[in-house]
mmCIF file with all atom_site columns, C-alpha atoms in Angstrom:
data_model
loop_
_atom_site.group_PDB
_atom_site.id
_atom_site.type_symbol
_atom_site.label_atom_id
_atom_site.label_alt_id
_atom_site.label_comp_id
_atom_site.label_asym_id
_atom_site.label_entity_id
_atom_site.label_seq_id
_atom_site.pdbx_PDB_ins_code
_atom_site.Cartn_x
_atom_site.Cartn_y
_atom_site.Cartn_z
_atom_site.occupancy
_atom_site.B_iso_or_equiv
_atom_site.pdbx_formal_charge
_atom_site.auth_seq_id
_atom_site.auth_comp_id
_atom_site.auth_asym_id
_atom_site.auth_atom_id
_atom_site.pdbx_PDB_model_num
ATOM 1   C CA . MET A 1 1   ? -0.802 -6.393  13.740  1.00 89.00 ? 1   MET A CA 1
ATOM 2   C CA . LEU A 1 2   ? -0.529 -3.442  11.743  1.00 88.00 ? 2   LEU A CA 1
ATOM 3   C CA . GLU A 1 3   ? 0.200  -0.252  13.244  1.00 92.00 ? 3   GLU A CA 1
ATOM 4   C CA . PHE A 1 4   ? 1.384  3.408   11.800  1.00 94.00 ? 4   PHE A CA 1
ATOM 5   C CA . ILE A 1 5   ? 4.579  4.650   11.892  1.00 93.00 ? 5   ILE A CA 1
ATOM 6   C CA . THR A 1 6   ? 5.215  8.782   11.841  1.00 92.00 ? 6   THR A CA 1
ATOM 7   C CA . HIS A 1 7   ? 7.389  10.235  9.079   1.00 95.00 ? 7   HIS A CA 1
ATOM 8   C CA . PRO A 1 8   ? 8.502  13.617  8.382   1.00 94.00 ? 8   PRO A CA 1
ATOM 9   C CA . ALA A 1 9   ? 7.511  13.074  4.143   1.00 95.00 ? 9   ALA A CA 1
ATOM 10  C CA . GLU A 1 10  ? 3.740  13.729  3.483   1.00 93.00 ? 10  GLU A CA 1
ATOM 11  C CA . HIS A 1 11  ? 4.165  10.970  0.470   1.00 95.00 ? 11  HIS A CA 1
ATOM 12  C CA . VAL A 1 12  ? 5.080  8.259   2.926   1.00 96.00 ? 12  VAL A CA 1
ATOM 13  C CA . VAL A 1 13  ? 3.135  5.681   4.064   1.00 96.00 ? 13  VAL A CA 1
ATOM 14  C CA . ALA A 1 14  ? 5.334  4.383   6.735   1.00 96.00 ? 14  ALA A CA 1
ATOM 15  C CA . MET A 1 15  ? 4.107  0.961   9.074   1.00 94.00 ? 15  MET A CA 1
ATOM 16  C CA . LYS A 1 16  ? 5.106  -1.647  11.227  1.00 92.00 ? 16  LYS A CA 1
ATOM 17  C CA . VAL A 1 17  ? 4.128  -5.010  10.261  1.00 89.00 ? 17  VAL A CA 1
ATOM 18  C CA . GLY A 1 18  ? 4.015  -8.319  12.292  1.00 85.00 ? 18  GLY A CA 1
ATOM 19  C CA . GLY A 1 19  ? 2.265  -11.264 14.380  1.00 86.00 ? 19  GLY A CA 1
ATOM 20  C CA . VAL A 1 20  ? -1.102 -11.729 12.391  1.00 87.00 ? 20  VAL A CA 1
ATOM 21  C CA . VAL A 1 21  ? -2.242 -9.063  10.361  1.00 88.00 ? 21  VAL A CA 1
ATOM 22  C CA . THR A 1 22  ? -5.910 -8.777  10.041  1.00 89.00 ? 22  THR A CA 1
ATOM 23  C CA . ALA A 1 23  ? -8.214 -7.820  6.957   1.00 89.00 ? 23  ALA A CA 1
ATOM 24  C CA . ARG A 1 24  ? -9.147 -5.284  9.117   1.00 92.00 ? 24  ARG A CA 1
ATOM 25  C CA . GLU A 1 25  ? -5.800 -3.804  9.709   1.00 90.00 ? 25  GLU A CA 1
ATOM 26  C CA . LEU A 1 26  ? -4.791 -4.482  5.703   1.00 88.00 ? 26  LEU A CA 1
ATOM 27  C CA . GLN A 1 27  ? -7.829 -1.890  4.935   1.00 93.00 ? 27  GLN A CA 1
ATOM 28  C CA . GLN A 1 28  ? -6.629 0.889   7.398   1.00 94.00 ? 28  GLN A CA 1
ATOM 29  C CA . ALA A 1 29  ? -3.419 0.319   5.353   1.00 92.00 ? 29  ALA A CA 1
ATOM 30  C CA . ILE A 1 30  ? -5.380 0.427   1.879   1.00 92.00 ? 30  ILE A CA 1
ATOM 31  C CA . ASP A 1 31  ? -7.074 3.621   2.901   1.00 94.00 ? 31  ASP A CA 1
ATOM 32  C CA . ALA A 1 32  ? -3.693 5.193   4.109   1.00 95.00 ? 32  ALA A CA 1
ATOM 33  C CA . ILE A 1 33  ? -2.302 4.502   0.738   1.00 93.00 ? 33  ILE A CA 1
ATOM 34  C CA . GLU A 1 34  ? -5.361 6.161   -1.154  1.00 94.00 ? 34  GLU A CA 1
ATOM 35  C CA . THR A 1 35  ? -5.475 8.900   0.958   1.00 95.00 ? 35  THR A CA 1
ATOM 36  C CA . ALA A 1 36  ? -1.412 9.898   0.011   1.00 95.00 ? 36  ALA A CA 1
ATOM 37  C CA . LYS A 1 37  ? -2.400 8.967   -3.533  1.00 93.00 ? 37  LYS A CA 1
ATOM 38  C CA . ARG A 1 38  ? -5.151 11.636  -3.465  1.00 93.00 ? 38  ARG A CA 1
ATOM 39  C CA . SER A 1 39  ? -2.754 14.166  -2.047  1.00 92.00 ? 39  SER A CA 1
ATOM 40  C CA . HIS A 1 40  ? 0.591  13.230  -3.738  1.00 93.00 ? 40  HIS A CA 1
ATOM 41  C CA . PRO A 1 41  ? 1.110  12.448  -7.159  1.00 92.00 ? 41  PRO A CA 1
ATOM 42  C CA . ARG A 1 42  ? 3.796  9.772   -5.871  1.00 93.00 ? 42  ARG A CA 1
ATOM 43  C CA . VAL A 1 43  ? 3.337  7.983   -2.933  1.00 94.00 ? 43  VAL A CA 1
ATOM 44  C CA . SER A 1 44  ? 6.076  5.992   -1.060  1.00 96.00 ? 44  SER A CA 1
ATOM 45  C CA . LEU A 1 45  ? 6.310  2.831   1.499   1.00 93.00 ? 45  LEU A CA 1
ATOM 46  C CA . LEU A 1 46  ? 7.880  2.234   4.998   1.00 95.00 ? 46  LEU A CA 1
ATOM 47  C CA . VAL A 1 47  ? 7.237  -1.174  6.064   1.00 92.00 ? 47  VAL A CA 1
ATOM 48  C CA . GLU A 1 48  ? 9.207  -2.612  9.245   1.00 92.00 ? 48  GLU A CA 1
ATOM 49  C CA . LEU A 1 49  ? 8.832  -6.081  8.945   1.00 86.00 ? 49  LEU A CA 1
ATOM 50  C CA . ASP A 1 50  ? 10.110 -8.789  10.642  1.00 77.00 ? 50  ASP A CA 1
ATOM 51  C CA . ASP A 1 51  ? 8.160  -11.060 12.980  1.00 78.00 ? 51  ASP A CA 1
ATOM 52  C CA . LEU A 1 52  ? 4.858  -11.242 10.366  1.00 72.00 ? 52  LEU A CA 1
ATOM 53  C CA . ARG A 1 53  ? 3.922  -14.657 11.430  1.00 73.00 ? 53  ARG A CA 1
ATOM 54  C CA . TRP A 1 54  ? 0.825  -14.814 8.867   1.00 72.00 ? 54  TRP A CA 1
ATOM 55  C CA . MET A 1 55  ? -2.233 -13.049 7.860   1.00 81.00 ? 55  MET A CA 1
ATOM 56  C CA . THR A 1 56  ? -5.499 -14.203 8.021   1.00 82.00 ? 56  THR A CA 1
ATOM 57  C CA . LEU A 1 57  ? -7.357 -15.583 4.382   1.00 80.00 ? 57  LEU A CA 1
ATOM 58  C CA . THR A 1 58  ? -9.335 -12.582 4.363   1.00 82.00 ? 58  THR A CA 1
ATOM 59  C CA . ALA A 1 59  ? -6.422 -10.003 4.454   1.00 79.00 ? 59  ALA A CA 1
ATOM 60  C CA . VAL A 1 60  ? -4.464 -12.489 1.813   1.00 80.00 ? 60  VAL A CA 1
ATOM 61  C CA . LEU A 1 61  ? -7.723 -12.242 -0.465  1.00 80.00 ? 61  LEU A CA 1
ATOM 62  C CA . LYS A 1 62  ? -8.025 -8.496  0.205   1.00 78.00 ? 62  LYS A CA 1
ATOM 63  C CA . ASP A 1 63  ? -3.921 -8.053  -0.504  1.00 80.00 ? 63  ASP A CA 1
ATOM 64  C CA . LEU A 1 64  ? -4.286 -9.725  -3.740  1.00 79.00 ? 64  LEU A CA 1
ATOM 65  C CA . GLY A 1 65  ? -7.334 -7.827  -4.730  1.00 82.00 ? 65  GLY A CA 1
ATOM 66  C CA . TYR A 1 66  ? -5.654 -4.590  -3.821  1.00 80.00 ? 66  TYR A CA 1
ATOM 67  C CA . GLY A 1 67  ? -1.954 -5.592  -5.519  1.00 79.00 ? 67  GLY A CA 1
ATOM 68  C CA . LEU A 1 68  ? -4.017 -6.501  -8.806  1.00 77.00 ? 68  LEU A CA 1
ATOM 69  C CA . THR A 1 69  ? -6.267 -3.181  -8.928  1.00 78.00 ? 69  THR A CA 1
ATOM 70  C CA . GLN A 1 70  ? -2.742 -0.945  -8.595  1.00 82.00 ? 70  GLN A CA 1
ATOM 71  C CA . LEU A 1 71  ? -1.036 -2.783  -11.457 1.00 81.00 ? 71  LEU A CA 1
ATOM 72  C CA . GLY A 1 72  ? -2.371 -0.229  -13.910 1.00 81.00 ? 72  GLY A CA 1
ATOM 73  C CA . ASP A 1 73  ? -1.608 2.448   -11.336 1.00 84.00 ? 73  ASP A CA 1
ATOM 74  C CA . LEU A 1 74  ? 2.070  1.498   -10.817 1.00 85.00 ? 74  LEU A CA 1
ATOM 75  C CA . ASP A 1 75  ? 3.449  5.395   -12.086 1.00 88.00 ? 75  ASP A CA 1
ATOM 76  C CA . ARG A 1 76  ? 1.904  6.570   -8.439  1.00 92.00 ? 76  ARG A CA 1
ATOM 77  C CA . TYR A 1 77  ? 4.089  4.832   -6.640  1.00 90.00 ? 77  TYR A CA 1
ATOM 78  C CA . HIS A 1 78  ? 7.858  5.768   -6.260  1.00 94.00 ? 78  HIS A CA 1
ATOM 79  C CA . ARG A 1 79  ? 9.685  3.883   -3.842  1.00 94.00 ? 79  ARG A CA 1
ATOM 80  C CA . ALA A 1 80  ? 8.982  1.432   -0.880  1.00 91.00 ? 80  ALA A CA 1
ATOM 81  C CA . ALA A 1 81  ? 11.571 0.735   1.821   1.00 95.00 ? 81  ALA A CA 1
ATOM 82  C CA . VAL A 1 82  ? 11.545 -2.620  3.491   1.00 92.00 ? 82  VAL A CA 1
ATOM 83  C CA . ILE A 1 83  ? 13.104 -2.728  6.915   1.00 94.00 ? 83  ILE A CA 1
ATOM 84  C CA . THR A 1 84  ? 14.146 -6.509  7.739   1.00 91.00 ? 84  THR A CA 1
ATOM 85  C CA . ASP A 1 85  ? 17.080 -8.613  9.015   1.00 91.00 ? 85  ASP A CA 1
ATOM 86  C CA . LYS A 1 86  ? 14.907 -11.492 7.505   1.00 86.00 ? 86  LYS A CA 1
ATOM 87  C CA . GLU A 1 87  ? 16.638 -12.894 4.302   1.00 88.00 ? 87  GLU A CA 1
ATOM 88  C CA . TRP A 1 88  ? 13.293 -14.386 2.993   1.00 82.00 ? 88  TRP A CA 1
ATOM 89  C CA . ILE A 1 89  ? 11.404 -11.007 3.232   1.00 82.00 ? 89  ILE A CA 1
ATOM 90  C CA . LYS A 1 90  ? 14.521 -9.415  1.113   1.00 87.00 ? 90  LYS A CA 1
ATOM 91  C CA . HIS A 1 91  ? 14.192 -11.964 -1.042  1.00 85.00 ? 91  HIS A CA 1
ATOM 92  C CA . VAL A 1 92  ? 10.387 -11.559 -1.746  1.00 83.00 ? 92  VAL A CA 1
ATOM 93  C CA . ALA A 1 93  ? 10.988 -7.954  -1.761  1.00 85.00 ? 93  ALA A CA 1
ATOM 94  C CA . HIS A 1 94  ? 14.192 -8.150  -4.507  1.00 86.00 ? 94  HIS A CA 1
ATOM 95  C CA . LEU A 1 95  ? 11.513 -10.121 -6.590  1.00 84.00 ? 95  LEU A CA 1
ATOM 96  C CA . GLU A 1 96  ? 8.899  -7.413  -6.396  1.00 82.00 ? 96  GLU A CA 1
ATOM 97  C CA . ASP A 1 97  ? 11.992 -4.799  -7.569  1.00 83.00 ? 97  ASP A CA 1
ATOM 98  C CA . ARG A 1 98  ? 12.139 -6.986  -10.813 1.00 83.00 ? 98  ARG A CA 1
ATOM 99  C CA . LEU A 1 99  ? 8.478  -7.566  -11.468 1.00 79.00 ? 99  LEU A CA 1
ATOM 100 C CA . PHE A 1 100 ? 6.721  -4.034  -10.733 1.00 77.00 ? 100 PHE A CA 1
ATOM 101 C CA . ARG A 1 101 ? 10.002 -1.510  -12.488 1.00 75.00 ? 101 ARG A CA 1
ATOM 102 C CA . ALA A 1 102 ? 7.897  1.755   -12.283 1.00 78.00 ? 102 ALA A CA 1
ATOM 103 C CA . LEU A 1 103 ? 8.391  0.664   -7.802  1.00 84.00 ? 103 LEU A CA 1
ATOM 104 C CA . GLU A 1 104 ? 12.193 1.316   -6.477  1.00 91.00 ? 104 GLU A CA 1
ATOM 105 C CA . VAL A 1 105 ? 12.067 -1.279  -3.793  1.00 90.00 ? 105 VAL A CA 1
ATOM 106 C CA . ARG A 1 106 ? 15.079 -1.527  -1.455  1.00 92.00 ? 106 ARG A CA 1
ATOM 107 C CA . THR A 1 107 ? 15.606 -3.758  1.529   1.00 93.00 ? 107 THR A CA 1
ATOM 108 C CA . PHE A 1 108 ? 17.281 -2.167  4.938   1.00 96.00 ? 108 PHE A CA 1
ATOM 109 C CA . PRO A 1 109 ? 18.659 -3.956  7.967   1.00 95.00 ? 109 PRO A CA 1
ATOM 110 C CA . HIS A 1 110 ? 17.327 -2.109  10.982  1.00 94.00 ? 110 HIS A CA 1
ATOM 111 C CA . ARG A 1 111 ? 20.352 -1.105  11.580  1.00 96.00 ? 111 ARG A CA 1
ATOM 112 C CA . GLU A 1 112 ? 20.057 1.461   8.539   1.00 97.00 ? 112 GLU A CA 1
ATOM 113 C CA . TYR A 1 113 ? 16.281 2.376   10.223  1.00 95.00 ? 113 TYR A CA 1
ATOM 114 C CA . ALA A 1 114 ? 17.761 6.183   9.592   1.00 96.00 ? 114 ALA A CA 1
ATOM 115 C CA . ALA A 1 115 ? 19.059 5.586   5.922   1.00 97.00 ? 115 ALA A CA 1
ATOM 116 C CA . ALA A 1 116 ? 15.876 3.900   4.726   1.00 96.00 ? 116 ALA A CA 1
ATOM 117 C CA . LYS A 1 117 ? 13.720 6.911   6.220   1.00 96.00 ? 117 LYS A CA 1
ATOM 118 C CA . GLN A 1 118 ? 15.670 9.528   4.628   1.00 96.00 ? 118 GLN A CA 1
ATOM 119 C CA . TRP A 1 119 ? 15.963 7.160   0.773   1.00 96.00 ? 119 TRP A CA 1
ATOM 120 C CA . VAL A 1 120 ? 12.215 6.345   1.124   1.00 96.00 ? 120 VAL A CA 1
ATOM 121 C CA . GLY A 1 121 ? 11.494 10.198  1.782   1.00 95.00 ? 121 GLY A CA 1
ATOM 122 C CA . GLU A 1 122 ? 13.137 11.578  -1.340  1.00 94.00 ? 122 GLU A CA 1
ATOM 123 C CA . LEU A 1 123 ? 10.976 12.523  -4.238  1.00 87.00 ? 123 LEU A CA 1
ATOM 124 C CA . PRO A 1 124 ? 11.686 12.099  -8.056  1.00 79.00 ? 124 PRO A CA 1
ATOM 125 C CA . LYS A 1 125 ? 12.879 15.379  -9.785  1.00 72.00 ? 125 LYS A CA 1
ATOM 126 C CA . GLY A 1 126 ? 9.778  16.901  -10.899 1.00 65.00 ? 126 GLY A CA 1
ATOM 127 C CA . ASP A 1 127 ? 7.558  16.472  -8.234  1.00 56.00 ? 127 ASP A CA 1
ATOM 128 C CA . HIS A 1 128 ? 8.637  18.817  -5.525  1.00 51.00 ? 128 HIS A CA 1
ATOM 129 C CA . ALA A 1 129 ? 5.975  21.839  -4.971  1.00 56.00 ? 129 ALA A CA 1
ATOM 130 C CA . ASN A 1 130 ? 8.720  24.065  -4.690  1.00 55.00 ? 130 ASN A CA 1
ATOM 131 C CA . PRO A 1 131 ? 10.653 24.214  -7.939  1.00 52.00 ? 131 PRO A CA 1
ATOM 132 C CA . GLU A 1 132 ? 14.121 25.004  -6.223  1.00 55.00 ? 132 GLU A CA 1
ATOM 133 C CA . GLU A 1 133 ? 13.946 21.886  -4.601  1.00 54.00 ? 133 GLU A CA 1
ATOM 134 C CA . ASP A 1 134 ? 13.627 20.416  -8.098  1.00 51.00 ? 134 ASP A CA 1
ATOM 135 C CA . GLY A 1 135 ? 17.459 22.228  -8.844  1.00 47.00 ? 135 GLY A CA 1
ATOM 136 C CA . TYR A 1 136 ? 15.294 25.332  -10.950 1.00 42.00 ? 136 TYR A CA 1
ATOM 137 C CA . HIS A 1 137 ? 17.081 28.937  -9.327  1.00 42.00 ? 137 HIS A CA 1
ATOM 138 C CA . GLY A 1 138 ? 15.351 30.939  -11.329 1.00 45.00 ? 138 GLY A CA 1
ATOM 139 C CA . ALA A 1 139 ? 15.727 32.605  -14.931 1.00 46.00 ? 139 ALA A CA 1
#
C-alpha cells in the first residue's frame, strides 16, 4: 500500500508506505517525483514507513531500475525525511545518507512528525522563488 500525503511545500512528494507495495503503486510514486522535478529545481521526499512487509518482485525491480537512473540526477534532490519507529529502517536510511551525499536523509520517530514535515519542506539557500526568502532584501 502506498498513499500520498499532502504537504504544504510544492517541492515535497509525501507518501505513506505499508503492507505490500506493488509495481503499479511504485510507478505512481515515480510519476509524482518526476512531475515535481519538472516544476522545481530541487525536490524533497517525505516517507512515513513502518508497516511495510514487502514489495512485489516487479516493484523491487522497478525500484532498482529507477534508482539507477537517478544516480546521475542526485543534485535534483534536496532532502528525504523518513518517519519511522523501526530500527532496521533507521539503519537503512542512515546508510543511504552516507552513500548519496547530495541527498540529505534523516529519520524521525512518529512523535516528531511535525518536525519532519517542517525540515523536509525547507529549501536550500538560492532555490526560493522569492529572493527575500534567500536573505536578499534589496540594494
